[in-house]
CSV table of N, CA, C and O in Angstrom, one decimal:
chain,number,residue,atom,x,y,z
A,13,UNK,N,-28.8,-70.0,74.6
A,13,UNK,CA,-28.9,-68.6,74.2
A,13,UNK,C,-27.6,-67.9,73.9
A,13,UNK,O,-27.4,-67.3,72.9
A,14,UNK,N,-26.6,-68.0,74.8
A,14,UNK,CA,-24.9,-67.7,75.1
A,14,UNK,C,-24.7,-67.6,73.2
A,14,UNK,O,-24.5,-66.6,72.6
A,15,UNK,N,-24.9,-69.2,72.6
A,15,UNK,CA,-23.9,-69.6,71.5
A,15,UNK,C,-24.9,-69.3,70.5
A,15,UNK,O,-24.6,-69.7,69.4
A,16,UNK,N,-25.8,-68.7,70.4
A,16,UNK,CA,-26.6,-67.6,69.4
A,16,UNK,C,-26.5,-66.5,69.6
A,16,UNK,O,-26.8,-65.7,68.7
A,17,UNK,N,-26.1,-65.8,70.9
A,17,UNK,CA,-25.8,-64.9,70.9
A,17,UNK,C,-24.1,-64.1,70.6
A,17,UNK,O,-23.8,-63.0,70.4
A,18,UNK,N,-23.2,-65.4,70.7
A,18,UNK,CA,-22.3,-65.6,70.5
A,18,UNK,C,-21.9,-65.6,68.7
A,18,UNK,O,-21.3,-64.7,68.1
A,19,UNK,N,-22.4,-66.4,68.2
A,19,UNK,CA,-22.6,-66.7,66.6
A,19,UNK,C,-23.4,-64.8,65.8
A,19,UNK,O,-23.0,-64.2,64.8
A,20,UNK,N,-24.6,-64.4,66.7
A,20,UNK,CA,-24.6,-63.3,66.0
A,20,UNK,C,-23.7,-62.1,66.2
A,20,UNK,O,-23.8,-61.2,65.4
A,21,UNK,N,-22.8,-62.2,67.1
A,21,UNK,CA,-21.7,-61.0,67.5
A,21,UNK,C,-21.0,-61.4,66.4
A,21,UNK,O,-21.3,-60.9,65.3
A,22,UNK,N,-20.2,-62.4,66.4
A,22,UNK,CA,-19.3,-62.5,65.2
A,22,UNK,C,-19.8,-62.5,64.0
A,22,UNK,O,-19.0,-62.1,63.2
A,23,UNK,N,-21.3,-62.9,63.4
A,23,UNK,CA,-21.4,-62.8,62.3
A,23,UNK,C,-21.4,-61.1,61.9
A,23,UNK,O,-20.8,-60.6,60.9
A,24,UNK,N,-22.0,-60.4,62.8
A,24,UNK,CA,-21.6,-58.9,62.9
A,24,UNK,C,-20.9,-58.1,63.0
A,24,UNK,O,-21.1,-56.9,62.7
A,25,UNK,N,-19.3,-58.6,63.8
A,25,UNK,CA,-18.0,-58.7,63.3
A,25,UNK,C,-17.7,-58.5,61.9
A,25,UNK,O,-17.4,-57.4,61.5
A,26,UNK,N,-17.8,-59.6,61.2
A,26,UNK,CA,-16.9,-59.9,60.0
A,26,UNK,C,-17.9,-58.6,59.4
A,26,UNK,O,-17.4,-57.6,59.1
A,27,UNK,N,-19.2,-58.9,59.4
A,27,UNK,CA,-19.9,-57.8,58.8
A,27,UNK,C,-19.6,-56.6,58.8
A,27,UNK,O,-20.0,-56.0,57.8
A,28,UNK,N,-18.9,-55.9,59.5
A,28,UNK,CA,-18.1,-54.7,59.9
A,28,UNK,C,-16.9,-54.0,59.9
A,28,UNK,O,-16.5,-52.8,59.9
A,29,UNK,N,-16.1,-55.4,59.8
A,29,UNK,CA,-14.9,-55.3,60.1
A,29,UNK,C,-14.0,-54.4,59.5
A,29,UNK,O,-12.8,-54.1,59.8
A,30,UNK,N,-14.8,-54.0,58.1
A,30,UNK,CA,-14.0,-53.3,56.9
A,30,UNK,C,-14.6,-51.7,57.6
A,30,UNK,O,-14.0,-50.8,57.0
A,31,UNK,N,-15.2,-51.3,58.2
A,31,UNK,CA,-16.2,-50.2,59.0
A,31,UNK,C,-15.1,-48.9,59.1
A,31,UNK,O,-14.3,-49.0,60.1
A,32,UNK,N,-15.0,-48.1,58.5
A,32,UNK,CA,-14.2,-47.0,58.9
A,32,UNK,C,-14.2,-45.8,59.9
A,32,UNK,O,-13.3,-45.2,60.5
A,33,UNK,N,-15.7,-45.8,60.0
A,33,UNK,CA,-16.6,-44.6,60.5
A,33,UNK,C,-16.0,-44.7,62.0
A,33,UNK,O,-16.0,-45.7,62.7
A,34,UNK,N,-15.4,-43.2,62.5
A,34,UNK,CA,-15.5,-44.1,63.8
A,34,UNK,C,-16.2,-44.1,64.6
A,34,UNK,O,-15.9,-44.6,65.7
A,35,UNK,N,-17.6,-43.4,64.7
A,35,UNK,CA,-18.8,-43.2,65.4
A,35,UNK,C,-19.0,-44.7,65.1
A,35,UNK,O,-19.1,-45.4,66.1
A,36,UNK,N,-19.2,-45.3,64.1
A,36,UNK,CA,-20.2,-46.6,64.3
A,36,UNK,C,-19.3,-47.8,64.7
A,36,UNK,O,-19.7,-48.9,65.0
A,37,UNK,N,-17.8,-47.4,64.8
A,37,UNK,CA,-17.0,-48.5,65.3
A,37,UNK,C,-17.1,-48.0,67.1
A,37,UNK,O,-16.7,-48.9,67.9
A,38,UNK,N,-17.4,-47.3,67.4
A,38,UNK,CA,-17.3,-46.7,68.7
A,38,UNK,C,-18.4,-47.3,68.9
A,38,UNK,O,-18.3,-48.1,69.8
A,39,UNK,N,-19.8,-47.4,68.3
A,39,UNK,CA,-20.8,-48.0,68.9
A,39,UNK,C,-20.8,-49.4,68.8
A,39,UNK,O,-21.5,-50.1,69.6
A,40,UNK,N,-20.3,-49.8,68.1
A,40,UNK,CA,-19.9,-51.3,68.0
A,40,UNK,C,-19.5,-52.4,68.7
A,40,UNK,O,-19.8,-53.6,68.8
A,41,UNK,N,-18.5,-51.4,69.3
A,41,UNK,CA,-17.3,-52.0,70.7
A,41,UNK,C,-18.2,-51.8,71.9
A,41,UNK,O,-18.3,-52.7,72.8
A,42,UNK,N,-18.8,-50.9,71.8
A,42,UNK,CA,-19.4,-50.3,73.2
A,42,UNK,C,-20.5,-51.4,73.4
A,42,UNK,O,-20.8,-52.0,74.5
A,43,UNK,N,-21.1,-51.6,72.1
A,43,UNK,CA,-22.3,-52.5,72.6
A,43,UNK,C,-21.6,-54.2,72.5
A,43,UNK,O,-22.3,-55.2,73.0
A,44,UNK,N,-20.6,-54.4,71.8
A,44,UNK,CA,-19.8,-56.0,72.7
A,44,UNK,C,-19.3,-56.1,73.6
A,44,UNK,O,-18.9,-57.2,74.0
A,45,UNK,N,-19.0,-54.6,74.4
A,45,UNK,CA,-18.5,-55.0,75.8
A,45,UNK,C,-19.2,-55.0,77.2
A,45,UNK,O,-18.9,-55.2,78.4
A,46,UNK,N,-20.4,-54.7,76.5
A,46,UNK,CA,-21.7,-54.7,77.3
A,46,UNK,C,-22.5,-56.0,77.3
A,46,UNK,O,-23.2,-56.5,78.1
A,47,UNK,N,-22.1,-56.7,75.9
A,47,UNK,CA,-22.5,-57.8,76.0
A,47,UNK,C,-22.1,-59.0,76.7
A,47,UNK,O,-22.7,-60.0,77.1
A,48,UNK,N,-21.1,-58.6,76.7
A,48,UNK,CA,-19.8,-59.3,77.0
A,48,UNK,C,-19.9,-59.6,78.9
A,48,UNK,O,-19.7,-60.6,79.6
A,49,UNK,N,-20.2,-58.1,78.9
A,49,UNK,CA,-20.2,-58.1,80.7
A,49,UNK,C,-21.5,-58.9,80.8
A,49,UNK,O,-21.1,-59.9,81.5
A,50,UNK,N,-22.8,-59.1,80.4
A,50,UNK,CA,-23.9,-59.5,80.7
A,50,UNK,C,-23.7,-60.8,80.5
A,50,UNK,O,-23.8,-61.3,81.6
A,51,UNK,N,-23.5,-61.7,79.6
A,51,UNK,CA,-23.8,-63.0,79.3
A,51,UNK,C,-22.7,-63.5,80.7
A,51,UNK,O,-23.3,-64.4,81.4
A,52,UNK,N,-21.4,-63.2,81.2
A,52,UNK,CA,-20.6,-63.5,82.4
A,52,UNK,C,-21.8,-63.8,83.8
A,52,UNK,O,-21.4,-64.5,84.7
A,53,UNK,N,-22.9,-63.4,83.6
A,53,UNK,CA,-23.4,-64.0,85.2
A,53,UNK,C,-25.5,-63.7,84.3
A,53,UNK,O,-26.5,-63.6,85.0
A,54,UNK,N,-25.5,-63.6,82.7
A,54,UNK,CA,-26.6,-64.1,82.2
A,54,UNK,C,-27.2,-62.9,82.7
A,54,UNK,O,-28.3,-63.4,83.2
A,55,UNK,N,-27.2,-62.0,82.9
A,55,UNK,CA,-28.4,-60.8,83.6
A,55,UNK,C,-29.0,-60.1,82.2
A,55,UNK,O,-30.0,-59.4,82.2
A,56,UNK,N,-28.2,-60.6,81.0
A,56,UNK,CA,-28.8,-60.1,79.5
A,56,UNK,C,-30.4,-60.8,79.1
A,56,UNK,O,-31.0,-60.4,78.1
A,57,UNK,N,-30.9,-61.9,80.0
A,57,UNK,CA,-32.0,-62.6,80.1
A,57,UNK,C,-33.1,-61.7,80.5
A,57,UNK,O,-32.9,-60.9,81.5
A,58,UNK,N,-34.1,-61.7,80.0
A,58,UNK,CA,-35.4,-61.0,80.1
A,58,UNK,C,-35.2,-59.2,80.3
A,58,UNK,O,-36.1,-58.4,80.7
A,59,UNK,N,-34.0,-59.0,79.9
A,59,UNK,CA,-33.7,-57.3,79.8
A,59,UNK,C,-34.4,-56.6,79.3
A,59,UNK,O,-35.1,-57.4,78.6
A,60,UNK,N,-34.9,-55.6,79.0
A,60,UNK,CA,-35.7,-54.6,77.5
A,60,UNK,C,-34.7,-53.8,77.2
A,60,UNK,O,-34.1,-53.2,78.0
A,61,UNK,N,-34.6,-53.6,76.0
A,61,UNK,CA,-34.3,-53.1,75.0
A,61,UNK,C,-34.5,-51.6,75.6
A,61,UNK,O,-35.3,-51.2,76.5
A,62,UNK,N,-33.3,-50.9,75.0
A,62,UNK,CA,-33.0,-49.1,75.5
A,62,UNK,C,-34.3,-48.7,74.6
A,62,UNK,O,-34.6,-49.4,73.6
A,63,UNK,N,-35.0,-47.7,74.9
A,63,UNK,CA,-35.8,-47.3,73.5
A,63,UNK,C,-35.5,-46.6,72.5
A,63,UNK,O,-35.8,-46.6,71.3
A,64,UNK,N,-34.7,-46.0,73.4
A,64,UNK,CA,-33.7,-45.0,72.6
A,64,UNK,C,-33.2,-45.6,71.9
A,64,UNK,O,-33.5,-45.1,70.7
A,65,UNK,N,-32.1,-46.7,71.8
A,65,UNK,CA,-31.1,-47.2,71.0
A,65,UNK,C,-32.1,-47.8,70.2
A,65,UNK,O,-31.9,-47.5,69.0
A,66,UNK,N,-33.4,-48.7,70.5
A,66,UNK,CA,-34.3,-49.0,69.2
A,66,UNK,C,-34.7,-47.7,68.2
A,66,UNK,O,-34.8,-47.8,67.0
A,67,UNK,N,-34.8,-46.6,69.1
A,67,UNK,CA,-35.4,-45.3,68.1
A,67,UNK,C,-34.1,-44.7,67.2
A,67,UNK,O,-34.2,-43.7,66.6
A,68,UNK,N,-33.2,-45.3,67.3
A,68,UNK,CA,-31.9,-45.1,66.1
A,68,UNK,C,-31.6,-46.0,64.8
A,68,UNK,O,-31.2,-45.9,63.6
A,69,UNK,N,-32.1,-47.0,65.5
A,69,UNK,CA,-31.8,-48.1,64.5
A,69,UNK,C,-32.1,-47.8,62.8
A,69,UNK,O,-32.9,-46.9,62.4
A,70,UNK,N,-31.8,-48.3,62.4
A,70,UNK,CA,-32.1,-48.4,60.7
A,70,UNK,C,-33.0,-49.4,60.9
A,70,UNK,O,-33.0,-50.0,62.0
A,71,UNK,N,-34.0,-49.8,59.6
A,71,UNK,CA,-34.6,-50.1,59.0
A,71,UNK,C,-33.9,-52.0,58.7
A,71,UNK,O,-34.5,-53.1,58.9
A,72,UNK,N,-33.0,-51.9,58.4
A,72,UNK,CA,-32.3,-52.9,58.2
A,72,UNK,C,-31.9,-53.6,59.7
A,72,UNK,O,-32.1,-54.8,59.9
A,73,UNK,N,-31.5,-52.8,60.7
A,73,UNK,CA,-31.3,-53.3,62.2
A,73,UNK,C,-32.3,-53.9,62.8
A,73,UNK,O,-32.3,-54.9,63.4
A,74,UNK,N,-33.4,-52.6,62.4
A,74,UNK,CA,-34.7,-53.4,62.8
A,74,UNK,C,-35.2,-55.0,62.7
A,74,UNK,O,-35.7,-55.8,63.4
A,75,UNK,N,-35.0,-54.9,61.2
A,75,UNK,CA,-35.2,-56.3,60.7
A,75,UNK,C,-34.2,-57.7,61.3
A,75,UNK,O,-34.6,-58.8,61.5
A,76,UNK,N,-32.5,-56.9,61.8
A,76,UNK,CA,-32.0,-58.2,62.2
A,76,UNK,C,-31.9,-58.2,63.6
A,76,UNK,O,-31.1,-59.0,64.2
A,77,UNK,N,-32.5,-57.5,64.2
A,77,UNK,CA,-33.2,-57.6,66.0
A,77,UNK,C,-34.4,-58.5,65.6
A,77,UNK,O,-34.5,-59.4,66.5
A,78,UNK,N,-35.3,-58.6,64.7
A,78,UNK,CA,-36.2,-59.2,64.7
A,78,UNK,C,-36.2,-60.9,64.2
A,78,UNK,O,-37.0,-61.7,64.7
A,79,UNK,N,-35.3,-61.2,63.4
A,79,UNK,CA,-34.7,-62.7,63.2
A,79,UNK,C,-33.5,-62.9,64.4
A,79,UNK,O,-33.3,-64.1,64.6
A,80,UNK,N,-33.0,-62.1,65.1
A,80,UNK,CA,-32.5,-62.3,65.8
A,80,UNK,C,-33.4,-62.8,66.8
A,80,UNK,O,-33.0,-64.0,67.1
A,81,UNK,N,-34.6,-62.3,67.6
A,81,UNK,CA,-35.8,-62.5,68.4
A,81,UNK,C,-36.6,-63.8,67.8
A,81,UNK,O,-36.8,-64.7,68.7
A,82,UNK,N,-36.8,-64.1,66.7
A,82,UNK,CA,-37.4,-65.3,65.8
A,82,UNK,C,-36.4,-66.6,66.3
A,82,UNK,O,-36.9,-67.7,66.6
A,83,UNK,N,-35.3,-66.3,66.3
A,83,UNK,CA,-34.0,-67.6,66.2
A,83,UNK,C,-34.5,-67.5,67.8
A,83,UNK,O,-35.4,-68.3,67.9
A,84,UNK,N,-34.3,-67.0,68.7
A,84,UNK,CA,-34.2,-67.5,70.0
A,84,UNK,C,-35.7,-67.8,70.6
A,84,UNK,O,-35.9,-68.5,71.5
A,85,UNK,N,-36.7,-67.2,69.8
A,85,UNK,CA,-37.8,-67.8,70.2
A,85,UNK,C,-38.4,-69.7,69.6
A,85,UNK,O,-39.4,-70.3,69.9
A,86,UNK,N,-37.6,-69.9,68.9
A,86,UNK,CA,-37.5,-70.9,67.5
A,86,UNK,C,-36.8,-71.7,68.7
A,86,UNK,O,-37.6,-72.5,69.1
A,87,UNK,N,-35.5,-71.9,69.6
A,87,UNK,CA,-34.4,-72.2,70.6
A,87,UNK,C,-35.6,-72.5,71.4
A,87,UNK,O,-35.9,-73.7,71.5
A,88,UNK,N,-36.5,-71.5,72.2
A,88,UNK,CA,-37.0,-72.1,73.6
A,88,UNK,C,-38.3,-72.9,72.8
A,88,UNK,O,-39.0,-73.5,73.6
A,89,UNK,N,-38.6,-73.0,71.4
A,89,UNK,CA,-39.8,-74.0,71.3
A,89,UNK,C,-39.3,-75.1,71.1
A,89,UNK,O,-40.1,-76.0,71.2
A,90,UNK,N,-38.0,-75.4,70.7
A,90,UNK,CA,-37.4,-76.6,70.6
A,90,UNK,C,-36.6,-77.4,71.4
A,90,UNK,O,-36.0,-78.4,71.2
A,91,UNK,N,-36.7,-76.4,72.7
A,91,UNK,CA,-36.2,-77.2,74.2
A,91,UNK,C,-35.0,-76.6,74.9
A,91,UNK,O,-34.7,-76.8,76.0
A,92,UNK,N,-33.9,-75.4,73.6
A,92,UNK,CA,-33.1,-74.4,74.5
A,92,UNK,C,-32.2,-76.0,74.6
A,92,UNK,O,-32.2,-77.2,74.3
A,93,UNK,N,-31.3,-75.1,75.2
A,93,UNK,CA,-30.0,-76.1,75.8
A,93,UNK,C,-30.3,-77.0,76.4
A,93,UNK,O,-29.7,-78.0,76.3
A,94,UNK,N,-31.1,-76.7,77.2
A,94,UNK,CA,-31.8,-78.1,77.9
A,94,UNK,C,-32.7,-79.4,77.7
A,94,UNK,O,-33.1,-80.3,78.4
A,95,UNK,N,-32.7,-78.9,76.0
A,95,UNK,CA,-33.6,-79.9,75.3
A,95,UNK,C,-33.5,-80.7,75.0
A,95,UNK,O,-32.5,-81.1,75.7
A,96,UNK,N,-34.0,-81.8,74.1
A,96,UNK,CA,-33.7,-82.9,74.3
A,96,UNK,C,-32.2,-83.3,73.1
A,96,UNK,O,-31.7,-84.4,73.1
């Protein structure tokens, strides 16, 4: 889960990187250093989602929380790190 969740930060990096705004660069950072702290002892496992921060999202976000959710549910039917 770590190196999918790892692979989508950076692909959302480069995705940004050109980002001027600094409200959405502020939210950007804030939410990889939160990520950051969680994956260190895994407590980001079975979390829920702010509702709030879902009730902001775009339309587009929505959609890549939800392939995001698809890829890791796709990981535990094919055995996850531990598989074969």
């Amino acid at each position: 889960m770590r190196l999918l969740g790892d692979d989508y930060v950076k692909a959302e990096f480069r995705a940004h990187r050109n980002v001027d705004n600094p409200t959405q660069l502020i939210g950007f950072l804030t939410e990889w250093q939160l990520y950051a702290q969680k994956i260190e002892g895994d407590a980001w496992i079975g979390e829920k989602l702010d509702a709030t921060k879902v009730a902001k999202m775009s339309d587009q976000q929505i959609g890549q929380l939800y392939e995001l959710m698809q890829a890791i549910k796709k990981g535990e039917e094919d055995g996850g790190e531990d598989g074969p």
